[in-house]
XYZ file of C-alpha atoms in Angstrom:
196
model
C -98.319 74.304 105.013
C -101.201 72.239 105.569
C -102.509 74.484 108.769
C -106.433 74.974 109.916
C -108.104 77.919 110.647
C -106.966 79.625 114.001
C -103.887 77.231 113.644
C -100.156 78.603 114.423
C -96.897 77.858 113.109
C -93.562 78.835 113.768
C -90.537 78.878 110.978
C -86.850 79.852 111.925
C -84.629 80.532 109.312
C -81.369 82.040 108.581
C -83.354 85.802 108.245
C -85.150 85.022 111.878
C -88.105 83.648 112.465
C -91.761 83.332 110.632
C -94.837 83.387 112.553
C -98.393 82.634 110.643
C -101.811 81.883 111.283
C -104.859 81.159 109.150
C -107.952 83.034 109.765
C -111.450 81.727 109.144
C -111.651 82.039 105.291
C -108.195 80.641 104.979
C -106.042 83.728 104.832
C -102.737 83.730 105.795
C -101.341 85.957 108.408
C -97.366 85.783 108.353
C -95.019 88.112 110.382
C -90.900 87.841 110.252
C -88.874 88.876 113.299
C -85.551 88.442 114.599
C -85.363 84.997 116.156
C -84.647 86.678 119.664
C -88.156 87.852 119.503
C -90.654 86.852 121.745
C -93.586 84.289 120.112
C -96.114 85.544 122.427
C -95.886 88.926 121.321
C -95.299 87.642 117.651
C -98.712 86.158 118.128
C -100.157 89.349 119.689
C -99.024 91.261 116.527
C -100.996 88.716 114.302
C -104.071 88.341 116.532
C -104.440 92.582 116.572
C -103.603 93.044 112.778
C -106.033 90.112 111.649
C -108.649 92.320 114.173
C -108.213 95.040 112.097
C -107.949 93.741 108.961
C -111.567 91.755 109.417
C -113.078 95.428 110.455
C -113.116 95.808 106.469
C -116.298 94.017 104.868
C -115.468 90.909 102.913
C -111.816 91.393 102.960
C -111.057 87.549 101.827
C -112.433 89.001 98.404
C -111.058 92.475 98.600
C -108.161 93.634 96.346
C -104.853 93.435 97.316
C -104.819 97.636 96.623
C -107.970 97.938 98.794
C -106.577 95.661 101.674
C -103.005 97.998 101.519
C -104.702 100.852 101.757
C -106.950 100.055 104.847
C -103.796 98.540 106.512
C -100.955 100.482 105.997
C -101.457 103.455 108.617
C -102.441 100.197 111.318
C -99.174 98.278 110.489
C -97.027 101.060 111.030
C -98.461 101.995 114.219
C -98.316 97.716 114.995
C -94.942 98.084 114.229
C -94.038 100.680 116.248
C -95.714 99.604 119.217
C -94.624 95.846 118.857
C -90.934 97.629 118.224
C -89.656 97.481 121.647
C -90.710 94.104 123.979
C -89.802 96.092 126.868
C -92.625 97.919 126.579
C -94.898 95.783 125.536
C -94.036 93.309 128.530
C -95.146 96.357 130.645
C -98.568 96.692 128.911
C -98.618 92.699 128.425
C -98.005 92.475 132.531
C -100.392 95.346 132.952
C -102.745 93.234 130.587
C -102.307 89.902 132.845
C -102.655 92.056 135.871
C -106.420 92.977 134.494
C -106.942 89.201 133.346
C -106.297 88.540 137.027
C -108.459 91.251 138.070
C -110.974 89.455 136.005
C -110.723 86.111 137.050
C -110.619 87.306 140.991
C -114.028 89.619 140.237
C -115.310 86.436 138.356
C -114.664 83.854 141.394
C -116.235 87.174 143.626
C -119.235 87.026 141.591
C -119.568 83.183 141.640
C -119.117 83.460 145.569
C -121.481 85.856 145.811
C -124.245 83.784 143.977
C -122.955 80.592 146.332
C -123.375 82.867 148.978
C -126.901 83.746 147.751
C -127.493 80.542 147.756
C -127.000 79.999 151.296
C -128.558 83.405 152.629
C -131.613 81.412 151.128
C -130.933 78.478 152.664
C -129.856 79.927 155.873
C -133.246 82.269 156.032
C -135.169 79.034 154.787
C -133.731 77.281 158.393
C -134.275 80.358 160.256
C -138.148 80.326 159.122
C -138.488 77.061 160.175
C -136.913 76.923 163.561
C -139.096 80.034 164.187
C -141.979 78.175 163.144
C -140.766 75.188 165.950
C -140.375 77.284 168.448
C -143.643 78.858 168.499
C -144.669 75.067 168.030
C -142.865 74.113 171.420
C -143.863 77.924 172.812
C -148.023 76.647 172.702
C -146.948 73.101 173.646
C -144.713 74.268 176.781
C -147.940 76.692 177.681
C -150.371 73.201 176.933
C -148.033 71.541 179.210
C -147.866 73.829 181.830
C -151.391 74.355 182.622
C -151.875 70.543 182.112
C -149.080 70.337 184.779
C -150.249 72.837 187.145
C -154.204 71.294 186.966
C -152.216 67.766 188.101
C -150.447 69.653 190.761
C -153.946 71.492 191.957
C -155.614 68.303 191.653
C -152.674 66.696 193.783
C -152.846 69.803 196.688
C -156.429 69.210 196.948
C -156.618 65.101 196.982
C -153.496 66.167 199.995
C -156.233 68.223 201.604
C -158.824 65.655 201.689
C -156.320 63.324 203.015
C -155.401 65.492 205.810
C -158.469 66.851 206.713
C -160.046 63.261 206.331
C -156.979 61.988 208.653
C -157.866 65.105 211.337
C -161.046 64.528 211.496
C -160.260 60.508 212.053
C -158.438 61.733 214.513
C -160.273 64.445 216.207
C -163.773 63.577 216.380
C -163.267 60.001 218.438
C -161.336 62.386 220.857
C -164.541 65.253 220.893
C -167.101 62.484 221.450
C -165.218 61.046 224.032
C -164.768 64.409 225.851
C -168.343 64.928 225.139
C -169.464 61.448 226.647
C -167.140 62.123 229.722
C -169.047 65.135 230.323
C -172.104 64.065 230.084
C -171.438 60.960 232.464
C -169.663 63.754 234.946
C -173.314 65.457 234.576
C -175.354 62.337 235.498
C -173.661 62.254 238.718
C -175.128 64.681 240.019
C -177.768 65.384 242.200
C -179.770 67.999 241.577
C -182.181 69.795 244.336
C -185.589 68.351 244.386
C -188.005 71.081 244.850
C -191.262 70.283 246.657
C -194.227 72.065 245.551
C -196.901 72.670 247.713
């Protein structure tokens, strides 16, 4: 046949159809069916009798009695089980259904470790922009009492000004209201008193 290990092949002849496969140590696993039977389940048949059959130690070197013997009871129940499709399209459906199951769970699991992934990230981001913003909180508080020192320094240079400009203002007019005064005084005659 010329086949390699795990390799498949399909005859049909006039009897229906042969299915084989070659195992590992280069036994040969053959089933024949009516040609209207399904090759997937064909190949299911195989794949669980070659399981069993490789339960036994060294079964490549066993006898052909020994390998019977541990086989027969499995076949037959193979047999009966593989005997309607029907059937075993429900359990192979039921089967997929799982295999779906699987693969959801799996891409779950893998979104769950991306997600991971970004929960670190995210909380990485989160630690820093807490660390800026205390950063800006001091340098807004820096800034604000540098601001309100400029704006003190500001009200009193305005003071000065304004009391400077008053007093620029103010005392020519009190001297000159003191000067009048005093030249109103001079005016004035005052009693002479004779002494005696």
């Amino acid at each position: 046949m010329g086949l390699n290990s795990d390799e498949r092949q399909k005859v049909n002849t006039q009897n229906g159809s042969w299915f084989c496969q070659l195992d590992q140590n280069q036994i040969c696993h053959m089933i024949l069916v009516a040609q209207s039977f399904s090759e997937r389940l064909s190949y299911a048949f195989i794949r669980e009798n070659r399981e069993h059959i490789e339960k036994l130690a060294q079964y490549f070197m066993a006898s052909d009695s020994t390998v019977t013997k541990h086989m027969k009871d499995r076949v037959k129940e193979l047999m009966a089980k593989y005997d309607d499709p029907a059937n075993m399209d429900a359990l192979s459906k039921a089967q997929n259904n799982i295999n779906e199951v699987q693969v959801i769970v799996g891409k779950n699991i893998d979104k769950m470790v991306a997600n991971q992934g970004n929960l670190e990230n995210l909380q990485n981001k989160t630690q820093r922009m807490k660390d800026l913003s205390q950063t800006f909180e001091k340098n807004s508080g820096d800034l604000h009492r540098l601001l309100w020192w400029r704006n003190m320094k500001l009200n009193i240079i305005i003071g000065c000004i304004v009391i400077a400009l008053i007093l620029y203002f103010v005392v020519p007019y009190i001297r000159t209201a003191t000067t009048a005064k005093s030249v109103s005084y001079t005016h004035l005659t005052l009693p002479t008193i004779y002494s005696v």
